[in-house]
Amino acid sequence: MKYDVVIIGGGMTGLISSIYLSSKGLKTAVVSKGDPVCSISSGCIDVAGDFQGIPDDHPYTMAGREKVRSALMYFKEIMKDAGLPYWGEVFENRSIYTPIAKKRETCLVPFSMKNADGAKGKSLHIISFQGMKDFFPGYFKEDTSDFNCSLFDAGTLTTVGIATKFDDPAFREQFILWLKECRIQEEFIGIPAVLGTKNPQKLIDQIELVTGCKVFEIPTLPPSMPGLRLFRKLKSYSSLQGVDFFWGHGISEITEEENLVTSLIIDQPGRPTIIEGRSFILTTGSFVSGGLFAEKESIRETVFNLPVSIPPGKPRLNDSFFDTEQPLGRAGIRVSSHYQPVDSPWKNIFVAGSILENSQIMKYHCGHGLAIVTGLDAAENCEEYLK
Amino acid sequence: MIQYNCDPPPKVAEGYLERREQEGYMKLRIKMIKTDVIIIGGGATGTGVARDLALRGIDHCLLEKKDFAAGATGACHGLLHSGGRYAVNDPEAARECISENQILRKIGKKCVEFTEGLFVRLPGDTLEYRDDFLESCHRTGISTEIFSASKALGLVPNLNPALEEAVKVPDCSIDPFRLCMLNAESSSLRGGKILTHHKVIEVIKERGNCVGVKAQEQFSGEIIEIRGKVIINASGAWGSIVAKMSGSDVPMNLSKGSLIIANHRLTSMVINRLRPASNGDIIVPNETVSLAGTTSIHVNDPENLSISPEEIGLITSEASQMVPEFDSVRLIRSYTGVRPLLKGDSHSDDDRAISRGFRIIDHKNGMFSIMGGKLTTYRLMAEKMTDRIMEHFGINVPCTTAEKPLEGQNQLSGYPVSNRIEKLDDIICECELVTRKDVEKVIDSVGTKYIGDIQHRTRLGMGPCQGGFCTYRALGMMQEKGKVTSGESIRVLREFLDRRYRGIRPVLWGDQMREEQLVEGIYLGILGLADK
């Protein structure tokens, strides 16, 4: 199999890249060892607010403000087209509730969370589920003076279990009937994000109709439905665009000719698959997703063994868990303005997403935003290269 | 086996006292308890004394500033020594160990796992020491059996294949926390008052004699007064601090020992190195994980301990000589504790050479200090201490702690760990298979405001993710039960994460780093805890 572009890593970055490149008529493949971190995320697109304090060495600065705007607009269009529309303005933040009732700033949110922004200081009714193990309405008690709570017995306890039940029309009907009986007086209703494994827009409309309240979902601990919905939509959208997926296995070998990588061998038991490519985009993420691996003394990039930059002369980790300026958060691959790794022997490799040096996602709250912006930008650079 | 002895003292919740005042609580006079014996310290010694006093019918009250086993008891290997480790250098200690080993195996079946142990001889370890070891074991009554390398590898396949031979001894794995809890249970059943999270802040003296203590409840700040005829200072590394409150002095040497926890049960038997005692020469299987250690570094303060990368490096490299996988395995935590050793028992510079024997000091002012010793001989120490108290009171009731099984064991799943799988439903902690019912039971019975209390009693949060997921859940359940407000639970959550990080940080690399970034994403990202 020969592709114009082979993307390594099936997370936000890789999927956005794949959608763009295949839309340009390039034959594109995505190779992923497993489901990405975005599938367990809150599903919200943190961009970084008003961009105050983004330093010169951050990947956003390299992309430029205009690229950030256009990439996020591109994302919104894709999601609208895919049937999971996102709300919010590119350089404005809105707030959502976290599972411990903290208000948290983010930029783009799925439809199901858009009402959370207006709920501050208003009367709130939390609807949860009996015995649900990843959501506790008690956290909302102190935040809101005018607070009430009702529990529905869904017959199951996990986030995915309850969400799967909501996919069943009979269950939804039963829930709506129960909801009518609750006679909710508050202005807002908050529900943990379990209203179905697919886009819950219709169900939310229905809830709003029978209660007269404004409804929003609250993201839960992983596995979190909004993240799963986002990932599944993007993956199926990409697949519909004609992108090929090689899912579930790592890369055992790469082959090269002169200064080009020519193919990857996927580590499928019994039948290793060779995937040839004219170009490659590395979007394997940082430590949690396995793109980077921390040895005791050093840090390794796991596919091409590219050189990893880390701030010199400092311990890798600071003293406090709550310190979001961990030196390790800066570790990553240093790239040229064309997203090509510096000090690499190969010309046809591009790198994007949280594996980039100085991305500091925790500090700048920019996880998905960074993925979208650099994913698209690197894809455009790769397209340019292939011309 | 996760350690909390590096914690800062819990702070009184903001606004708590004001709220209590409004509620009218503070109008009550200071609570007063009258008893015969006051025990300070909820480690193995303190709870052991409480059990012994209870069985002999003496009224008592135990005060512990944190939870059970918060000091050296909980910060050790969790090894019930056969005595083999001491046989060559300290035959008396070895004799005590094997005798207590046999007793505890009998009375504490559900907190002692009869794993047996191997002393492995690696290339370079001398035959002279082996012969000396075998002879000393024989002399002190410790049964031994010599295994060839292949036989040893058959029993513990993860052993270094280069080993020369191994000697089997009756070492066991013991759960120090459960041990303390069960001892306390015997006391409670007979009317003993066990007050955890109560810190002694003052020893009350009248005409030069100790007549009681004042203790502060650590969550609410409430102060209670306890009056008693005798005070037993069983506070381990904090011994000289407590003794000073009564105007006495206990000369101590504090020796810090650090350990690491691997996320697998790499060995089903205790593994020792067949050579003179040294750093990092013991590996103990504990439920689903393995512990390795330890070091011996002199310190001055029993709190605010830190673990250096050199210590971790030393322990991993020594442990991996016996079980090579220790070098590459995922380490889930490090912890450190302080051995309360008595000063003046040795002139050597090496704290390890100081006898682990114990001593009872009569301060002649109504306070006794019981100091030194080791986990394996805690029952014997308690017996001697209680004998002394009985003598002081002029009562003659013999000790029965060696014959009566520890009470409350029917509540425990015991060994092997797979027993716990029998009642799987509504799992709150997936790593350690802790159910909602288990957690609710602890919240109801202990009335806890501390996440540590739940962890110790259920093993919640002690597995590979180190409470990354379940702590949020347990706190939510404490809220549901009305034990904490949401504001308090967020504060407790932050304290927990901070403590957890301090334990994990020294061993953060490899797969544990992946897990850590996930936990960071959950708490700082999804929950938004980084935002002030």
PDB file of N, CA and C in Angstrom, chain A residues 150-211:
ATOM      1  N   SER A 150     -32.116  15.727  41.821  1.00  0.00           N
ATOM      2  CA  SER A 150     -32.965  14.541  41.698  1.00  0.00           C
ATOM      3  C   SER A 150     -32.134  13.403  41.133  1.00  0.00           C
ATOM      4  N   LEU A 151     -32.439  12.198  41.589  1.00  0.00           N
ATOM      5  CA  LEU A 151     -31.697  11.026  41.118  1.00  0.00           C
ATOM      6  C   LEU A 151     -32.616  10.088  40.349  1.00  0.00           C
ATOM      7  N   PHE A 152     -32.171   9.699  39.166  1.00  0.00           N
ATOM      8  CA  PHE A 152     -32.925   8.754  38.351  1.00  0.00           C
ATOM      9  C   PHE A 152     -32.250   7.388  38.458  1.00  0.00           C
ATOM     10  N   ASP A 153     -33.047   6.349  38.558  1.00  0.00           N
ATOM     11  CA  ASP A 153     -32.456   5.011  38.630  1.00  0.00           C
ATOM     12  C   ASP A 153     -32.303   4.448  37.223  1.00  0.00           C
ATOM     13  N   ALA A 154     -31.079   4.467  36.723  1.00  0.00           N
ATOM     14  CA  ALA A 154     -30.836   4.002  35.362  1.00  0.00           C
ATOM     15  C   ALA A 154     -30.555   2.501  35.336  1.00  0.00           C
ATOM     16  N   GLY A 155     -30.451   1.895  36.492  1.00  0.00           N
ATOM     17  CA  GLY A 155     -30.206   0.453  36.533  1.00  0.00           C
ATOM     18  C   GLY A 155     -28.760   0.075  36.245  1.00  0.00           C
ATOM     19  N   THR A 156     -27.918   1.073  36.089  1.00  0.00           N
ATOM     20  CA  THR A 156     -26.500   0.792  35.885  1.00  0.00           C
ATOM     21  C   THR A 156     -25.704   1.957  36.456  1.00  0.00           C
ATOM     22  N   LEU A 157     -24.397   1.783  36.645  1.00  0.00           N
ATOM     23  CA  LEU A 157     -23.654   2.728  37.473  1.00  0.00           C
ATOM     24  C   LEU A 157     -22.532   3.479  36.763  1.00  0.00           C
ATOM     25  N   THR A 158     -22.120   2.977  35.606  1.00  0.00           N
ATOM     26  CA  THR A 158     -20.966   3.619  34.975  1.00  0.00           C
ATOM     27  C   THR A 158     -21.420   4.625  33.918  1.00  0.00           C
ATOM     28  N   THR A 159     -20.527   5.544  33.617  1.00  0.00           N
ATOM     29  CA  THR A 159     -20.805   6.580  32.625  1.00  0.00           C
ATOM     30  C   THR A 159     -21.202   5.953  31.288  1.00  0.00           C
ATOM     31  N   VAL A 160     -20.376   5.021  30.819  1.00  0.00           N
ATOM     32  CA  VAL A 160     -20.645   4.420  29.507  1.00  0.00           C
ATOM     33  C   VAL A 160     -21.936   3.588  29.556  1.00  0.00           C
ATOM     34  N   GLY A 161     -22.144   2.907  30.688  1.00  0.00           N
ATOM     35  CA  GLY A 161     -23.350   2.099  30.838  1.00  0.00           C
ATOM     36  C   GLY A 161     -24.613   2.939  30.731  1.00  0.00           C
ATOM     37  N   ILE A 162     -24.639   4.056  31.434  1.00  0.00           N
ATOM     38  CA  ILE A 162     -25.830   4.903  31.423  1.00  0.00           C
ATOM     39  C   ILE A 162     -26.004   5.532  30.038  1.00  0.00           C
ATOM     40  N   ALA A 163     -24.890   6.001  29.457  1.00  0.00           N
ATOM     41  CA  ALA A 163     -24.969   6.625  28.129  1.00  0.00           C
ATOM     42  C   ALA A 163     -25.517   5.638  27.097  1.00  0.00           C
ATOM     43  N   THR A 164     -25.098   4.383  27.194  1.00  0.00           N
ATOM     44  CA  THR A 164     -25.575   3.373  26.248  1.00  0.00           C
ATOM     45  C   THR A 164     -27.079   3.169  26.412  1.00  0.00           C
ATOM     46  N   LYS A 165     -27.535   3.219  27.660  1.00  0.00           N
ATOM     47  CA  LYS A 165     -28.980   3.092  27.886  1.00  0.00           C
ATOM     48  C   LYS A 165     -29.742   4.231  27.208  1.00  0.00           C
ATOM     49  N   PHE A 166     -29.150   5.423  27.232  1.00  0.00           N
ATOM     50  CA  PHE A 166     -29.818   6.578  26.618  1.00  0.00           C
ATOM     51  C   PHE A 166     -29.906   6.461  25.098  1.00  0.00           C
ATOM     52  N   ASP A 167     -29.157   5.562  24.526  1.00  0.00           N
ATOM     53  CA  ASP A 167     -29.280   5.338  23.077  1.00  0.00           C
ATOM     54  C   ASP A 167     -30.592   4.625  22.739  1.00  0.00           C
ATOM     55  N   ASP A 168     -31.229   4.068  23.751  1.00  0.00           N
ATOM     56  CA  ASP A 168     -32.455   3.301  23.548  1.00  0.00           C
ATOM     57  C   ASP A 168     -33.676   4.226  23.690  1.00  0.00           C
ATOM     58  N   PRO A 169     -34.516   4.342  22.638  1.00  0.00           N
ATOM     59  CA  PRO A 169     -35.662   5.265  22.678  1.00  0.00           C
ATOM     60  C   PRO A 169     -36.608   4.981  23.849  1.00  0.00           C
ATOM     61  N   ALA A 170     -36.817   3.707  24.175  1.00  0.00           N
ATOM     62  CA  ALA A 170     -37.732   3.367  25.268  1.00  0.00           C
ATOM     63  C   ALA A 170     -37.206   3.909  26.594  1.00  0.00           C
ATOM     64  N   PHE A 171     -35.894   3.814  26.788  1.00  0.00           N
ATOM     65  CA  PHE A 171     -35.274   4.327  28.020  1.00  0.00           C
ATOM     66  C   PHE A 171     -35.416   5.848  28.085  1.00  0.00           C
ATOM     67  N   ARG A 172     -35.198   6.482  26.942  1.00  0.00           N
ATOM     68  CA  ARG A 172     -35.313   7.953  26.909  1.00  0.00           C
ATOM     69  C   ARG A 172     -36.725   8.386  27.279  1.00  0.00           C
ATOM     70  N   GLU A 173     -37.695   7.644  26.773  1.00  0.00           N
ATOM     71  CA  GLU A 173     -39.097   7.967  27.038  1.00  0.00           C
ATOM     72  C   GLU A 173     -39.400   7.854  28.541  1.00  0.00           C
ATOM     73  N   GLN A 174     -38.905   6.771  29.103  1.00  0.00           N
ATOM     74  CA  GLN A 174     -39.073   6.532  30.543  1.00  0.00           C
ATOM     75  C   GLN A 174     -38.459   7.682  31.352  1.00  0.00           C
ATOM     76  N   PHE A 175     -37.289   8.116  30.906  1.00  0.00           N
ATOM     77  CA  PHE A 175     -36.578   9.206  31.586  1.00  0.00           C
ATOM     78  C   PHE A 175     -37.388  10.503  31.495  1.00  0.00           C
ATOM     79  N   ILE A 176     -37.904  10.782  30.321  1.00  0.00           N
ATOM     80  CA  ILE A 176     -38.678  12.011  30.119  1.00  0.00           C
ATOM     81  C   ILE A 176     -39.936  11.997  30.994  1.00  0.00           C
ATOM     82  N   LEU A 177     -40.585  10.836  31.061  1.00  0.00           N
ATOM     83  CA  LEU A 177     -41.777  10.707  31.902  1.00  0.00           C
ATOM     84  C   LEU A 177     -41.444  11.013  33.363  1.00  0.00           C
ATOM     85  N   TRP A 178     -40.332  10.447  33.824  1.00  0.00           N
ATOM     86  CA  TRP A 178     -39.880  10.670  35.193  1.00  0.00           C
ATOM     87  C   TRP A 178     -39.592  12.152  35.428  1.00  0.00           C
ATOM     88  N   LEU A 179     -38.968  12.742  34.426  1.00  0.00           N
ATOM     89  CA  LEU A 179     -38.569  14.150  34.512  1.00  0.00           C
ATOM     90  C   LEU A 179     -39.790  15.057  34.678  1.00  0.00           C
ATOM     91  N   LYS A 180     -40.854  14.711  33.956  1.00  0.00           N
ATOM     92  CA  LYS A 180     -42.089  15.506  34.071  1.00  0.00           C
ATOM     93  C   LYS A 180     -42.580  15.482  35.519  1.00  0.00           C
ATOM     94  N   GLU A 181     -42.483  14.303  36.142  1.00  0.00           N
ATOM     95  CA  GLU A 181     -42.950  14.140  37.518  1.00  0.00           C
ATOM     96  C   GLU A 181     -42.128  14.978  38.499  1.00  0.00           C
ATOM     97  N   CYS A 182     -40.880  15.254  38.145  1.00  0.00           N
ATOM     98  CA  CYS A 182     -40.006  15.995  39.062  1.00  0.00           C
ATOM     99  C   CYS A 182     -40.453  17.438  39.268  1.00  0.00           C
ATOM    100  N   ARG A 183     -41.203  17.981  38.324  1.00  0.00           N
ATOM    101  CA  ARG A 183     -41.687  19.382  38.393  1.00  0.00           C
ATOM    102  C   ARG A 183     -40.574  20.331  38.833  1.00  0.00           C
ATOM    103  N   ILE A 184     -39.572  20.413  38.018  1.00  0.00           N
ATOM    104  CA  ILE A 184     -38.387  21.208  38.362  1.00  0.00           C
ATOM    105  C   ILE A 184     -38.680  22.705  38.249  1.00  0.00           C
ATOM    106  N   GLN A 185     -38.349  23.438  39.317  1.00  0.00           N
ATOM    107  CA  GLN A 185     -38.656  24.870  39.369  1.00  0.00           C
ATOM    108  C   GLN A 185     -37.453  25.737  38.982  1.00  0.00           C
ATOM    109  N   GLU A 186     -36.268  25.166  39.027  1.00  0.00           N
ATOM    110  CA  GLU A 186     -35.069  25.978  38.827  1.00  0.00           C
ATOM    111  C   GLU A 186     -34.932  26.404  37.364  1.00  0.00           C
ATOM    112  N   GLU A 187     -34.061  27.399  37.157  1.00  0.00           N
ATOM    113  CA  GLU A 187     -33.902  27.929  35.799  1.00  0.00           C
ATOM    114  C   GLU A 187     -33.028  27.019  34.938  1.00  0.00           C
ATOM    115  N   PHE A 188     -32.022  26.424  35.584  1.00  0.00           N
ATOM    116  CA  PHE A 188     -31.086  25.575  34.842  1.00  0.00           C
ATOM    117  C   PHE A 188     -31.113  24.133  35.335  1.00  0.00           C
ATOM    118  N   ILE A 189     -30.838  23.227  34.411  1.00  0.00           N
ATOM    119  CA  ILE A 189     -30.646  21.822  34.789  1.00  0.00           C
ATOM    120  C   ILE A 189     -29.247  21.401  34.350  1.00  0.00           C
ATOM    121  N   GLY A 190     -28.471  20.857  35.285  1.00  0.00           N
ATOM    122  CA  GLY A 190     -27.172  20.285  34.928  1.00  0.00           C
ATOM    123  C   GLY A 190     -27.251  18.772  35.046  1.00  0.00           C
ATOM    124  N   ILE A 191     -26.733  18.072  34.039  1.00  0.00           N
ATOM    125  CA  ILE A 191     -26.756  16.606  34.041  1.00  0.00           C
ATOM    126  C   ILE A 191     -25.354  16.111  33.694  1.00  0.00           C
ATOM    127  N   PRO A 192     -24.855  15.112  34.408  1.00  0.00           N
ATOM    128  CA  PRO A 192     -23.563  14.560  33.973  1.00  0.00           C
ATOM    129  C   PRO A 192     -23.669  14.104  32.518  1.00  0.00           C
ATOM    130  N   ALA A 193     -22.557  14.185  31.803  1.00  0.00           N
ATOM    131  CA  ALA A 193     -22.582  13.937  30.354  1.00  0.00           C
ATOM    132  C   ALA A 193     -22.753  12.455  30.047  1.00  0.00           C
ATOM    133  N   VAL A 194     -24.001  12.003  30.171  1.00  0.00           N
ATOM    134  CA  VAL A 194     -24.288  10.597  29.868  1.00  0.00           C
ATOM    135  C   VAL A 194     -25.504  10.472  28.959  1.00  0.00           C
ATOM    136  N   LEU A 195     -25.914  11.593  28.338  1.00  0.00           N
ATOM    137  CA  LEU A 195     -27.156  11.576  27.556  1.00  0.00           C
ATOM    138  C   LEU A 195     -26.952  10.933  26.182  1.00  0.00           C
ATOM    139  N   GLY A 196     -26.451   9.740  26.176  1.00  0.00           N
ATOM    140  CA  GLY A 196     -26.276   9.015  24.913  1.00  0.00           C
ATOM    141  C   GLY A 196     -24.843   9.009  24.440  1.00  0.00           C
ATOM    142  N   THR A 197     -24.502   8.001  23.681  1.00  0.00           N
ATOM    143  CA  THR A 197     -23.134   7.920  23.160  1.00  0.00           C
ATOM    144  C   THR A 197     -22.993   8.771  21.904  1.00  0.00           C
ATOM    145  N   LYS A 198     -24.121   9.182  21.335  1.00  0.00           N
ATOM    146  CA  LYS A 198     -24.073  10.040  20.142  1.00  0.00           C
ATOM    147  C   LYS A 198     -24.511  11.450  20.515  1.00  0.00           C
ATOM    148  N   ASN A 199     -24.593  12.312  19.537  1.00  0.00           N
ATOM    149  CA  ASN A 199     -24.981  13.691  19.784  1.00  0.00           C
ATOM    150  C   ASN A 199     -26.314  13.757  20.541  1.00  0.00           C
ATOM    151  N   PRO A 200     -26.343  14.323  21.746  1.00  0.00           N
ATOM    152  CA  PRO A 200     -27.585  14.317  22.543  1.00  0.00           C
ATOM    153  C   PRO A 200     -28.488  15.521  22.281  1.00  0.00           C
ATOM    154  N   GLN A 201     -28.243  16.228  21.188  1.00  0.00           N
ATOM    155  CA  GLN A 201     -28.963  17.488  20.950  1.00  0.00           C
ATOM    156  C   GLN A 201     -30.485  17.328  21.022  1.00  0.00           C
ATOM    157  N   LYS A 202     -30.998  16.290  20.350  1.00  0.00           N
ATOM    158  CA  LYS A 202     -32.459  16.111  20.302  1.00  0.00           C
ATOM    159  C   LYS A 202     -33.026  15.848  21.693  1.00  0.00           C
ATOM    160  N   LEU A 203     -32.314  15.024  22.446  1.00  0.00           N
ATOM    161  CA  LEU A 203     -32.778  14.703  23.791  1.00  0.00           C
ATOM    162  C   LEU A 203     -32.783  15.953  24.665  1.00  0.00           C
ATOM    163  N   ILE A 204     -31.750  16.770  24.517  1.00  0.00           N
ATOM    164  CA  ILE A 204     -31.677  18.003  25.308  1.00  0.00           C
ATOM    165  C   ILE A 204     -32.834  18.938  24.943  1.00  0.00           C
ATOM    166  N   ASP A 205     -33.116  19.048  23.641  1.00  0.00           N
ATOM    167  CA  ASP A 205     -34.260  19.863  23.209  1.00  0.00           C
ATOM    168  C   ASP A 205     -35.540  19.386  23.886  1.00  0.00           C
ATOM    169  N   GLN A 206     -35.676  18.057  23.918  1.00  0.00           N
ATOM    170  CA  GLN A 206     -36.873  17.465  24.492  1.00  0.00           C
ATOM    171  C   GLN A 206     -36.968  17.753  25.997  1.00  0.00           C
ATOM    172  N   ILE A 207     -35.836  17.630  26.677  1.00  0.00           N
ATOM    173  CA  ILE A 207     -35.815  17.904  28.123  1.00  0.00           C
ATOM    174  C   ILE A 207     -36.194  19.369  28.371  1.00  0.00           C
ATOM    175  N   GLU A 208     -35.632  20.248  27.546  1.00  0.00           N
ATOM    176  CA  GLU A 208     -35.924  21.678  27.712  1.00  0.00           C
ATOM    177  C   GLU A 208     -37.405  21.943  27.493  1.00  0.00           C
ATOM    178  N   LEU A 209     -37.998  21.224  26.547  1.00  0.00           N
ATOM    179  CA  LEU A 209     -39.400  21.397  26.223  1.00  0.00           C
ATOM    180  C   LEU A 209     -40.294  20.980  27.395  1.00  0.00           C
ATOM    181  N   VAL A 210     -40.009  19.810  27.978  1.00  0.00           N
ATOM    182  CA  VAL A 210     -40.903  19.336  29.037  1.00  0.00           C
ATOM    183  C   VAL A 210     -40.655  20.018  30.386  1.00  0.00           C
ATOM    184  N   THR A 211     -39.465  20.561  30.590  1.00  0.00           N
ATOM    185  CA  THR A 211     -39.196  21.166  31.895  1.00  0.00           C
ATOM    186  C   THR A 211     -39.253  22.692  31.850  1.00  0.00           C
TER     187      THR A 211
END
